PDB file of C-alpha atoms in Angstrom:
ATOM      1  CA  MET W  14       3.953   2.683 -23.197  1.00 41.00           C
ATOM      2  CA  GLY W  15       1.871  -0.498 -23.093  1.00 42.00           C
ATOM      3  CA  GLU W  16      -1.632  -0.313 -24.529  1.00 43.00           C
ATOM      4  CA  GLY W  17      -4.590  -2.448 -23.448  1.00 42.00           C
ATOM      5  CA  LEU W  18      -3.437  -5.847 -22.195  1.00 45.00           C
ATOM      6  CA  GLY W  19       0.034  -5.078 -23.521  1.00 56.00           C
ATOM      7  CA  PHE W  20       0.971  -3.515 -20.183  1.00 66.00           C
ATOM      8  CA  TYR W  21       2.099  -6.976 -18.966  1.00 79.00           C
ATOM      9  CA  LYS W  22       5.096  -6.683 -21.281  1.00 84.00           C
ATOM     10  CA  GLU W  23       6.533  -3.963 -19.042  1.00 86.00           C
ATOM     11  CA  TYR W  24       6.497  -6.417 -16.147  1.00 90.00           C
ATOM     12  CA  VAL W  25       8.223  -9.080 -18.271  1.00 90.00           C
ATOM     13  CA  ALA W  26      10.891  -6.551 -19.242  1.00 91.00           C
ATOM     14  CA  GLY W  27      11.293  -5.621 -15.572  1.00 91.00           C
ATOM     15  CA  MET W  28      11.763  -9.274 -14.621  1.00 91.00           C
ATOM     16  CA  ASN W  29      14.596  -9.584 -17.147  1.00 91.00           C
ATOM     17  CA  ALA W  30      16.189  -6.476 -15.617  1.00 92.00           C
ATOM     18  CA  GLY W  31      16.094  -8.112 -12.174  1.00 89.00           C
ATOM     19  CA  LEU W  32      17.716 -11.330 -13.385  1.00 90.00           C
ATOM     20  CA  ALA W  33      20.488  -9.328 -15.064  1.00 91.00           C
ATOM     21  CA  THR W  34      21.051  -7.330 -11.874  1.00 89.00           C
ATOM     22  CA  VAL W  35      21.600 -10.422  -9.718  1.00 87.00           C
ATOM     23  CA  ALA W  36      23.779 -12.223 -12.274  1.00 86.00           C
ATOM     24  CA  VAL W  37      26.150  -9.249 -12.450  1.00 88.00           C
ATOM     25  CA  GLY W  38      25.876  -7.771  -8.964  1.00 86.00           C
ATOM     26  CA  HIS W  39      25.423 -10.594  -6.433  1.00 85.00           C
ATOM     27  CA  PRO W  40      29.145 -11.251  -5.748  1.00 87.00           C
ATOM     28  CA  PHE W  41      29.639  -7.558  -4.902  1.00 85.00           C
ATOM     29  CA  ASP W  42      26.521  -7.691  -2.729  1.00 84.00           C
ATOM     30  CA  THR W  43      27.913 -10.632  -0.739  1.00 84.00           C
ATOM     31  CA  VAL W  44      31.084  -8.654   0.007  1.00 86.00           C
ATOM     32  CA  LYS W  45      28.998  -5.601   0.957  1.00 83.00           C
ATOM     33  CA  VAL W  46      26.820  -7.557   3.389  1.00 80.00           C
ATOM     34  CA  LYS W  47      29.839  -9.173   5.070  1.00 81.00           C
ATOM     35  CA  LEU W  48      31.496  -5.778   5.495  1.00 80.00           C
ATOM     36  CA  GLN W  49      28.306  -4.323   6.948  1.00 78.00           C
ATOM     37  CA  LYS W  50      27.929  -7.216   9.398  1.00 76.00           C
ATOM     38  CA  HIS W  51      31.567  -7.560  10.506  1.00 73.00           C
ATOM     39  CA  ASN W  52      32.765  -3.965  10.414  1.00 72.00           C
ATOM     40  CA  THR W  53      29.866  -2.587  12.449  1.00 71.00           C
ATOM     41  CA  ASP W  54      29.850  -5.357  15.070  1.00 66.00           C
ATOM     42  CA  VAL W  55      31.282  -4.890  18.527  1.00 53.00           C
ATOM     43  CA  GLU W  56      33.464  -7.991  18.258  1.00 58.00           C
ATOM     44  CA  GLY W  57      34.823 -10.338  15.627  1.00 54.00           C
ATOM     45  CA  LEU W  58      37.004 -10.006  12.542  1.00 58.00           C
ATOM     46  CA  ARG W  59      37.112  -6.683  10.737  1.00 71.00           C
ATOM     47  CA  TYR W  60      37.977  -6.560   7.063  1.00 77.00           C
ATOM     48  CA  LYS W  61      40.451  -3.946   5.837  1.00 79.00           C
ATOM     49  CA  ASN W  62      38.373  -3.282   2.710  1.00 81.00           C
ATOM     50  CA  GLY W  63      36.200  -4.943   0.100  1.00 81.00           C
ATOM     51  CA  LEU W  64      39.168  -6.523  -1.679  1.00 86.00           C
ATOM     52  CA  HIS W  65      40.364  -8.110   1.567  1.00 86.00           C
ATOM     53  CA  CYS W  66      36.882  -9.514   2.184  1.00 85.00           C
ATOM     54  CA  ALA W  67      36.515 -10.848  -1.387  1.00 87.00           C
ATOM     55  CA  SER W  68      39.940 -12.499  -1.310  1.00 89.00           C
ATOM     56  CA  ARG W  69      39.077 -14.203   2.013  1.00 85.00           C
ATOM     57  CA  ILE W  70      35.891 -15.624   0.487  1.00 86.00           C
ATOM     58  CA  LEU W  71      37.666 -16.824  -2.670  1.00 88.00           C
ATOM     59  CA  GLN W  72      40.483 -18.432  -0.683  1.00 87.00           C
ATOM     60  CA  THR W  73      38.170 -20.393   1.600  1.00 85.00           C
ATOM     61  CA  GLU W  74      35.032 -21.011  -0.466  1.00 85.00           C
ATOM     62  CA  GLY W  75      35.860 -20.232  -4.074  1.00 87.00           C
ATOM     63  CA  VAL W  76      33.518 -18.437  -6.484  1.00 85.00           C
ATOM     64  CA  LYS W  77      30.574 -20.340  -4.990  1.00 83.00           C
ATOM     65  CA  GLY W  78      31.030 -18.350  -1.790  1.00 84.00           C
ATOM     66  CA  LEU W  79      30.440 -15.073  -3.626  1.00 85.00           C
ATOM     67  CA  TYR W  80      27.067 -16.385  -4.827  1.00 84.00           C
ATOM     68  CA  ARG W  81      25.933 -17.513  -1.378  1.00 80.00           C
ATOM     69  CA  GLY W  82      22.232 -16.649  -0.986  1.00 75.00           C
ATOM     70  CA  ALA W  83      21.815 -16.081  -4.736  1.00 77.00           C
ATOM     71  CA  THR W  84      18.784 -18.392  -5.021  1.00 78.00           C
ATOM     72  CA  SER W  85      16.548 -16.156  -2.929  1.00 73.00           C
ATOM     73  CA  SER W  86      18.093 -13.146  -4.659  1.00 76.00           C
ATOM     74  CA  PHE W  87      17.191 -14.395  -8.153  1.00 81.00           C
ATOM     75  CA  LEU W  88      13.622 -15.183  -7.090  1.00 80.00           C
ATOM     76  CA  GLY W  89      13.188 -11.968  -5.142  1.00 76.00           C
ATOM     77  CA  MET W  90      14.799  -9.659  -7.693  1.00 81.00           C
ATOM     78  CA  ALA W  91      12.932 -11.183 -10.638  1.00 85.00           C
ATOM     79  CA  PHE W  92       9.600 -10.512  -8.916  1.00 87.00           C
ATOM     80  CA  GLU W  93      10.681  -7.227  -7.323  1.00 87.00           C
ATOM     81  CA  SER W  94      12.167  -5.792 -10.492  1.00 91.00           C
ATOM     82  CA  SER W  95       9.149  -6.874 -12.513  1.00 92.00           C
ATOM     83  CA  LEU W  96       6.908  -4.990 -10.089  1.00 92.00           C
ATOM     84  CA  MET W  97       9.215  -1.963  -9.810  1.00 94.00           C
ATOM     85  CA  PHE W  98       9.656  -1.291 -13.512  1.00 93.00           C
ATOM     86  CA  GLY W  99       6.051  -2.204 -14.314  1.00 92.00           C
ATOM     87  CA  ILE W 100       4.529  -0.032 -11.577  1.00 94.00           C
ATOM     88  CA  TYR W 101       6.904   2.842 -12.322  1.00 94.00           C
ATOM     89  CA  SER W 102       5.989   2.779 -16.031  1.00 90.00           C
ATOM     90  CA  GLN W 103       2.258   2.578 -15.380  1.00 91.00           C
ATOM     91  CA  ALA W 104       2.270   5.223 -12.623  1.00 94.00           C
ATOM     92  CA  LYS W 105       4.274   7.589 -14.804  1.00 92.00           C
ATOM     93  CA  LEU W 106       1.828   7.098 -17.670  1.00 89.00           C
ATOM     94  CA  PHE W 107      -1.125   7.718 -15.326  1.00 92.00           C
ATOM     95  CA  LEU W 108       0.343  10.870 -13.750  1.00 93.00           C
ATOM     96  CA  ARG W 109       1.363  12.331 -17.068  1.00 88.00           C
ATOM     97  CA  GLY W 110      -2.159  11.978 -18.418  1.00 84.00           C
ATOM     98  CA  SER W 111      -2.610  14.340 -21.361  1.00 81.00           C
ATOM     99  CA  LEU W 112       0.472  16.451 -20.605  1.00 84.00           C
ATOM    100  CA  PRO W 113       2.834  16.902 -23.558  1.00 80.00           C
ATOM    101  CA  ASP W 114       5.858  14.614 -23.705  1.00 77.00           C
ATOM    102  CA  ASP W 115       8.408  17.423 -23.586  1.00 79.00           C
ATOM    103  CA  GLY W 116      11.001  15.969 -21.263  1.00 84.00           C
ATOM    104  CA  PRO W 117      11.375  14.543 -17.736  1.00 91.00           C
ATOM    105  CA  ARG W 118       9.128  15.961 -15.029  1.00 93.00           C
ATOM    106  CA  PRO W 119      10.238  15.527 -11.373  1.00 94.00           C
ATOM    107  CA  GLY W 120       6.594  15.797 -10.275  1.00 94.00           C
ATOM    108  CA  ILE W 121       5.894  12.626 -12.247  1.00 95.00           C
ATOM    109  CA  ILE W 122       9.154  10.687 -11.921  1.00 96.00           C
ATOM    110  CA  VAL W 123       9.633  11.015  -8.136  1.00 97.00           C
ATOM    111  CA  PRO W 124       6.144   9.955  -6.940  1.00 97.00           C
ATOM    112  CA  SER W 125       6.036   7.139  -9.524  1.00 97.00           C
ATOM    113  CA  ALA W 126       9.391   5.814  -8.359  1.00 97.00           C
ATOM    114  CA  MET W 127       8.553   6.205  -4.652  1.00 97.00           C
ATOM    115  CA  PHE W 128       5.221   4.427  -5.087  1.00 97.00           C
ATOM    116  CA  GLY W 129       6.931   1.550  -6.868  1.00 96.00           C
ATOM    117  CA  GLY W 130       9.615   1.478  -4.174  1.00 96.00           C
ATOM    118  CA  ALA W 131       7.028   1.333  -1.388  1.00 96.00           C
ATOM    119  CA  VAL W 132       5.226  -1.611  -3.016  1.00 95.00           C
ATOM    120  CA  ILE W 133       8.349  -3.663  -3.694  1.00 93.00           C
ATOM    121  CA  SER W 134       9.735  -3.135  -0.182  1.00 94.00           C
ATOM    122  CA  PHE W 135       7.164  -5.656   1.059  1.00 91.00           C
ATOM    123  CA  VAL W 136       8.534  -8.234  -1.397  1.00 86.00           C
ATOM    124  CA  LEU W 137      12.178  -7.352  -0.875  1.00 89.00           C
ATOM    125  CA  CYS W 138      12.192  -7.387   2.916  1.00 92.00           C
ATOM    126  CA  PRO W 139      11.683 -11.167   3.442  1.00 91.00           C
ATOM    127  CA  THR W 140      13.823 -12.211   0.453  1.00 88.00           C
ATOM    128  CA  GLU W 141      16.663  -9.929   1.521  1.00 89.00           C
ATOM    129  CA  LEU W 142      16.457 -11.130   5.104  1.00 92.00           C
ATOM    130  CA  VAL W 143      17.002 -14.692   3.863  1.00 90.00           C
ATOM    131  CA  LYS W 144      19.742 -13.554   1.477  1.00 86.00           C
ATOM    132  CA  CYS W 145      21.622 -11.613   4.169  1.00 88.00           C
ATOM    133  CA  ARG W 146      21.405 -14.422   6.718  1.00 88.00           C
ATOM    134  CA  MET W 147      22.781 -16.870   4.156  1.00 86.00           C
ATOM    135  CA  GLN W 148      25.529 -14.456   3.093  1.00 80.00           C
ATOM    136  CA  ILE W 149      26.966 -13.940   6.582  1.00 81.00           C
ATOM    137  CA  GLN W 150      27.555 -17.686   6.910  1.00 78.00           C
ATOM    138  CA  GLY W 151      30.724 -19.229   5.530  1.00 67.00           C
ATOM    139  CA  THR W 152      34.028 -17.364   5.636  1.00 59.00           C
ATOM    140  CA  ASP W 153      34.861 -15.762   9.012  1.00 61.00           C
ATOM    141  CA  SER W 154      31.254 -16.203  10.071  1.00 60.00           C
ATOM    142  CA  LEU W 155      30.197 -15.017  13.508  1.00 54.00           C
ATOM    143  CA  VAL W 156      27.260 -17.467  13.309  1.00 54.00           C
ATOM    144  CA  PRO W 157      27.861 -20.644  15.394  1.00 54.00           C
ATOM    145  CA  ASN W 158      27.614 -23.917  13.442  1.00 55.00           C
ATOM    146  CA  PHE W 159      24.499 -25.125  15.268  1.00 47.00           C
ATOM    147  CA  ARG W 160      22.626 -21.997  14.138  1.00 61.00           C
ATOM    148  CA  ARG W 161      23.572 -22.124  10.449  1.00 74.00           C
ATOM    149  CA  TYR W 162      21.034 -22.710   7.705  1.00 85.00           C
ATOM    150  CA  THR W 163      21.332 -25.439   5.080  1.00 85.00           C
ATOM    151  CA  SER W 164      19.397 -23.571   2.372  1.00 86.00           C
ATOM    152  CA  PRO W 165      17.337 -20.417   1.777  1.00 85.00           C
ATOM    153  CA  LEU W 166      14.158 -22.431   2.431  1.00 89.00           C
ATOM    154  CA  ASP W 167      15.572 -23.736   5.718  1.00 91.00           C
ATOM    155  CA  CYS W 168      16.442 -20.150   6.666  1.00 90.00           C
ATOM    156  CA  ALA W 169      12.917 -18.903   5.908  1.00 91.00           C
ATOM    157  CA  VAL W 170      11.261 -21.808   7.776  1.00 92.00           C
ATOM    158  CA  GLN W 171      13.500 -21.456  10.844  1.00 91.00           C
ATOM    159  CA  THR W 172      12.979 -17.695  10.926  1.00 90.00           C
ATOM    160  CA  VAL W 173       9.188 -18.097  10.956  1.00 92.00           C
ATOM    161  CA  GLN W 174       9.381 -20.896  13.557  1.00 91.00           C
ATOM    162  CA  ASN W 175      11.681 -18.948  15.888  1.00 89.00           C
ATOM    163  CA  GLU W 176      10.465 -15.388  15.354  1.00 89.00           C
ATOM    164  CA  GLY W 177       6.941 -15.759  14.026  1.00 90.00           C
ATOM    165  CA  VAL W 178       5.576 -14.459  10.721  1.00 90.00           C
ATOM    166  CA  THR W 179       6.585 -10.918  11.659  1.00 90.00           C
ATOM    167  CA  GLY W 180      10.187 -12.110  11.974  1.00 91.00           C
ATOM    168  CA  ILE W 181      10.478 -12.594   8.236  1.00 92.00           C
ATOM    169  CA  PHE W 182       9.641  -8.893   7.836  1.00 94.00           C
ATOM    170  CA  ARG W 183      12.310  -7.710  10.278  1.00 94.00           C
ATOM    171  CA  GLY W 184      13.980  -4.594   8.849  1.00 94.00           C
ATOM    172  CA  GLY W 185      10.847  -3.551   6.992  1.00 95.00           C
ATOM    173  CA  SER W 186      11.122   0.140   7.918  1.00 96.00           C
ATOM    174  CA  ALA W 187      14.718   0.386   6.730  1.00 96.00           C
ATOM    175  CA  THR W 188      13.818  -1.424   3.503  1.00 96.00           C
ATOM    176  CA  LEU W 189      10.883   0.932   2.890  1.00 97.00           C
ATOM    177  CA  LEU W 190      13.051   4.036   3.415  1.00 97.00           C
ATOM    178  CA  ARG W 191      15.827   2.677   1.208  1.00 96.00           C
ATOM    179  CA  GLU W 192      13.535   1.702  -1.651  1.00 96.00           C
ATOM    180  CA  CYS W 193      11.428   4.881  -1.702  1.00 97.00           C
ATOM    181  CA  ALA W 194      14.390   7.269  -1.564  1.00 97.00           C
ATOM    182  CA  GLY W 195      16.710   5.100  -3.655  1.00 97.00           C
ATOM    183  CA  ASN W 196      14.332   4.590  -6.561  1.00 97.00           C
ATOM    184  CA  ALA W 197      13.416   8.287  -6.607  1.00 97.00           C
ATOM    185  CA  VAL W 198      17.116   9.168  -6.978  1.00 98.00           C
ATOM    186  CA  PHE W 199      17.826   6.370  -9.459  1.00 97.00           C
ATOM    187  CA  PHE W 200      14.998   7.094 -11.890  1.00 97.00           C
ATOM    188  CA  THR W 201      15.479  10.869 -11.706  1.00 97.00           C
ATOM    189  CA  VAL W 202      19.162  10.583 -12.659  1.00 97.00           C
ATOM    190  CA  TYR W 203      18.422   7.922 -15.271  1.00 97.00           C
ATOM    191  CA  GLU W 204      15.562   9.784 -16.947  1.00 96.00           C
ATOM    192  CA  TYR W 205      17.390  13.142 -17.104  1.00 96.00           C
ATOM    193  CA  LEU W 206      20.626  11.661 -18.425  1.00 96.00           C
ATOM    194  CA  ARG W 207      18.761   9.559 -20.986  1.00 93.00           C
ATOM    195  CA  TYR W 208      16.706  12.535 -22.183  1.00 93.00           C
ATOM    196  CA  HIS W 209      19.704  14.836 -22.621  1.00 92.00           C
ATOM    197  CA  ILE W 210      21.831  12.196 -24.385  1.00 91.00           C
ATOM    198  CA  HIS W 211      19.004  11.362 -26.793  1.00 87.00           C
ATOM    199  CA  SER W 212      18.434  15.090 -27.377  1.00 88.00           C
ATOM    200  CA  ARG W 213      22.066  15.428 -28.457  1.00 86.00           C
ATOM    201  CA  LEU W 214      21.636  12.511 -30.863  1.00 82.00           C
ATOM    202  CA  GLU W 215      18.406  13.899 -32.381  1.00 78.00           C
ATOM    203  CA  GLY W 216      18.622  13.680 -36.155  1.00 71.00           C
ATOM    204  CA  SER W 217      21.697  11.461 -36.052  1.00 73.00           C
ATOM    205  CA  LYS W 218      21.870   8.088 -37.791  1.00 67.00           C
ATOM    206  CA  LEU W 219      23.157   6.649 -34.530  1.00 64.00           C
ATOM    207  CA  LYS W 220      19.985   7.376 -32.579  1.00 65.00           C
ATOM    208  CA  ASP W 221      18.146   4.093 -33.158  1.00 65.00           C
ATOM    209  CA  GLY W 222      21.065   1.659 -33.247  1.00 70.00           C
ATOM    210  CA  TYR W 223      21.082  -1.244 -30.801  1.00 74.00           C
ATOM    211  CA  LEU W 224      24.726  -0.702 -29.829  1.00 81.00           C
ATOM    212  CA  VAL W 225      24.111   2.992 -29.203  1.00 84.00           C
ATOM    213  CA  ASP W 226      21.031   2.173 -27.101  1.00 84.00           C
ATOM    214  CA  MET W 227      23.097  -0.311 -25.099  1.00 89.00           C
ATOM    215  CA  GLY W 228      25.848   2.268 -24.584  1.00 92.00           C
ATOM    216  CA  ILE W 229      23.339   4.857 -23.352  1.00 92.00           C
ATOM    217  CA  GLY W 230      21.737   2.243 -21.103  1.00 93.00           C
ATOM    218  CA  VAL W 231      25.101   1.329 -19.595  1.00 95.00           C
ATOM    219  CA  LEU W 232      25.958   4.972 -18.872  1.00 96.00           C
ATOM    220  CA  THR W 233      22.563   6.120 -17.581  1.00 96.00           C
ATOM    221  CA  GLY W 234      21.860   2.972 -15.577  1.00 96.00           C
ATOM    222  CA  GLY W 235      25.355   2.858 -14.114  1.00 96.00           C
ATOM    223  CA  LEU W 236      25.409   6.511 -13.029  1.00 97.00           C
ATOM    224  CA  GLY W 237      21.849   6.255 -11.726  1.00 97.00           C
ATOM    225  CA  GLY W 238      22.897   3.265  -9.632  1.00 96.00           C
ATOM    226  CA  ILE W 239      25.901   5.072  -8.162  1.00 97.00           C
ATOM    227  CA  ALA W 240      23.750   8.097  -7.257  1.00 97.00           C
ATOM    228  CA  CYS W 241      21.085   5.870  -5.709  1.00 97.00           C
ATOM    229  CA  TRP W 242      23.392   3.822  -3.499  1.00 95.00           C
ATOM    230  CA  SER W 243      25.477   6.823  -2.462  1.00 95.00           C
ATOM    231  CA  ALA W 244      22.266   8.374  -1.135  1.00 96.00           C
ATOM    232  CA  VAL W 245      20.736   5.391   0.676  1.00 96.00           C
ATOM    233  CA  LEU W 246      23.646   3.219   1.852  1.00 95.00           C
ATOM    234  CA  PRO W 247      23.175   4.131   5.559  1.00 96.00           C
ATOM    235  CA  PHE W 248      19.614   2.757   5.428  1.00 96.00           C
ATOM    236  CA  ASP W 249      20.999  -0.406   3.827  1.00 94.00           C
ATOM    237  CA  VAL W 250      23.609  -0.741   6.585  1.00 94.00           C
ATOM    238  CA  ALA W 251      20.868  -0.411   9.223  1.00 94.00           C
ATOM    239  CA  LYS W 252      18.761  -2.996   7.387  1.00 94.00           C
ATOM    240  CA  THR W 253      21.620  -5.505   7.298  1.00 91.00           C
ATOM    241  CA  VAL W 254      22.373  -5.069  11.006  1.00 90.00           C
ATOM    242  CA  ILE W 255      18.685  -5.440  11.940  1.00 93.00           C
ATOM    243  CA  GLN W 256      18.066  -8.477   9.717  1.00 92.00           C
ATOM    244  CA  THR W 257      21.192 -10.425  10.675  1.00 87.00           C
ATOM    245  CA  SER W 258      20.939  -9.932  14.406  1.00 83.00           C
ATOM    246  CA  PRO W 259      20.213 -13.216  16.249  1.00 73.00           C
ATOM    247  CA  ASP W 260      18.566 -11.332  19.122  1.00 74.00           C
ATOM    248  CA  ASN W 261      14.816 -10.795  18.767  1.00 76.00           C
ATOM    249  CA  ALA W 262      15.045  -7.839  21.149  1.00 75.00           C
ATOM    250  CA  THR W 263      17.439  -5.951  18.848  1.00 80.00           C
ATOM    251  CA  GLU W 264      16.410  -2.394  17.982  1.00 88.00           C
ATOM    252  CA  THR W 265      14.537  -2.242  14.657  1.00 90.00           C
ATOM    253  CA  ASN W 266      14.218   1.541  14.302  1.00 95.00           C
ATOM    254  CA  PRO W 267      16.738   2.298  11.497  1.00 95.00           C
ATOM    255  CA  PHE W 268      17.532   5.787  12.844  1.00 96.00           C
ATOM    256  CA  LYS W 269      18.325   4.455  16.325  1.00 95.00           C
ATOM    257  CA  VAL W 270      20.434   1.660  14.811  1.00 94.00           C
ATOM    258  CA  LEU W 271      22.409   4.190  12.764  1.00 95.00           C
ATOM    259  CA  ARG W 272      22.899   6.362  15.840  1.00 95.00           C
ATOM    260  CA  SER W 273      24.322   3.349  17.664  1.00 93.00           C
ATOM    261  CA  ILE W 274      26.610   2.474  14.741  1.00 91.00           C
ATOM    262  CA  HIS W 275      27.788   6.083  14.549  1.00 92.00           C
ATOM    263  CA  LYS W 276      28.745   6.008  18.230  1.00 91.00           C
ATOM    264  CA  ARG W 277      30.799   2.820  17.726  1.00 88.00           C
ATOM    265  CA  ALA W 278      32.289   3.318  14.273  1.00 86.00           C
ATOM    266  CA  GLY W 279      31.596   6.918  13.229  1.00 90.00           C
ATOM    267  CA  VAL W 280      30.410   7.994   9.776  1.00 91.00           C
ATOM    268  CA  LYS W 281      32.607   5.291   8.251  1.00 89.00           C
ATOM    269  CA  GLY W 282      30.508   2.669  10.021  1.00 88.00           C
ATOM    270  CA  CYS W 283      27.296   4.106   8.578  1.00 92.00           C
ATOM    271  CA  TYR W 284      28.816   3.702   5.125  1.00 92.00           C
ATOM    272  CA  ALA W 285      30.253   0.213   5.712  1.00 87.00           C
ATOM    273  CA  GLY W 286      30.494  -1.623   2.388  1.00 82.00           C
ATOM    274  CA  LEU W 287      30.696   1.597   0.362  1.00 88.00           C
ATOM    275  CA  GLY W 288      33.536   0.317  -1.850  1.00 85.00           C
ATOM    276  CA  PRO W 289      31.884  -2.894  -3.142  1.00 84.00           C
ATOM    277  CA  THR W 290      28.508  -1.136  -3.235  1.00 87.00           C
ATOM    278  CA  ILE W 291      29.738   1.569  -5.619  1.00 90.00           C
ATOM    279  CA  VAL W 292      31.767  -0.953  -7.641  1.00 86.00           C
ATOM    280  CA  ARG W 293      28.629  -3.101  -7.903  1.00 87.00           C
ATOM    281  CA  ALA W 294      26.228  -0.218  -8.522  1.00 92.00           C
ATOM    282  CA  PHE W 295      27.542   0.697 -11.966  1.00 94.00           C
ATOM    283  CA  PRO W 296      27.617  -2.725 -13.709  1.00 92.00           C
ATOM    284  CA  ALA W 297      24.552  -4.141 -11.916  1.00 92.00           C
ATOM    285  CA  ASN W 298      22.294  -1.165 -12.664  1.00 94.00           C
ATOM    286  CA  ALA W 299      23.741  -0.781 -16.140  1.00 95.00           C
ATOM    287  CA  ALA W 300      22.842  -4.436 -16.791  1.00 93.00           C
ATOM    288  CA  ALA W 301      19.341  -3.834 -15.421  1.00 94.00           C
ATOM    289  CA  ILE W 302      18.660  -0.855 -17.692  1.00 95.00           C
ATOM    290  CA  VAL W 303      20.142  -2.509 -20.785  1.00 94.00           C
ATOM    291  CA  ALA W 304      18.072  -5.662 -20.154  1.00 93.00           C
ATOM    292  CA  TRP W 305      14.929  -3.572 -19.505  1.00 92.00           C
ATOM    293  CA  GLU W 306      15.249  -1.338 -22.547  1.00 91.00           C
ATOM    294  CA  LEU W 307      16.279  -4.180 -24.862  1.00 90.00           C
ATOM    295  CA  SER W 308      13.393  -6.339 -23.624  1.00 90.00           C
ATOM    296  CA  MET W 309      10.913  -3.516 -24.202  1.00 89.00           C
ATOM    297  CA  LYS W 310      12.257  -2.953 -27.682  1.00 86.00           C
ATOM    298  CA  LEU W 311      11.968  -6.660 -28.536  1.00 87.00           C
ATOM    299  CA  LEU W 312       8.456  -6.762 -27.044  1.00 86.00           C
ATOM    300  CA  GLY W 313       7.412  -3.795 -29.168  1.00 82.00           C
ATOM    301  CA  ILE W 314       6.974  -1.262 -26.358  1.00 77.00           C
ATOM    302  CA  LYS W 315       7.704   2.297 -27.430  1.00 72.00           C
ATOM    303  CA  ARG W 316       9.715   4.309 -24.882  1.00 67.00           C
ATOM    304  CA  ASP W 317       8.767   7.953 -24.307  1.00 61.00           C
TER     305      ASP W 317
END
């Protein structure tokens, strides 16, 4: 990977991956957050499914409604993804040391991914809190007009004024659990799939083609994303409920929140937003991996 000061290129490539993720995946994320907020609440409108929710947003707000909260998402994901991919690459290089490069090693991939996930959770928590609070406004919102935010900055300022600095980090435990476990699953699936596909193409003229690399990136990133979100969605549901609650006394322990949701809505409630999450996971993570790998190639970083 990067040598000397060249390691910064991995962070630049990671930033590009984050921007690609938001551009492709934010509309699906808006639908997911609304489903998680409405379909786990005690009262208020319940959506039949993700399509019903998306159609309601398009009918009342247009495409703009699907990108509600995207500003904080672009800023947060650019920084978060830059850190995640950069830290993961550097940690993997460090842990591998002088070991031969003879294929993926879970003992290297998992701790590298979990370490990166733990670091970025501190960046993601405040940006996602702002994003989620912006997303639940608009169509069928349960938020009264006098409590609505005019912009992501207004949301962040009001949150700090009303809840203190710690308020902006509400949902931190759920974010930490989601990111550590999710990234471990994502990178394990991605690395193994990528290794075995490239092994099959060894000696083929197709191996180093840009289109082939993009195709492999789409497949490995997309499947890695589906595996990741299938594993950690309950933590994400808990995070959304914790971060969008207007009551400062709301429970913030993700396991207790999930227990409460399970009592009200069963297992289905713990997986609220599964449809749009899985639909989003493939293209968004595929875009991230393609952008990351293409950026590294253009920046002259050799992948192991």
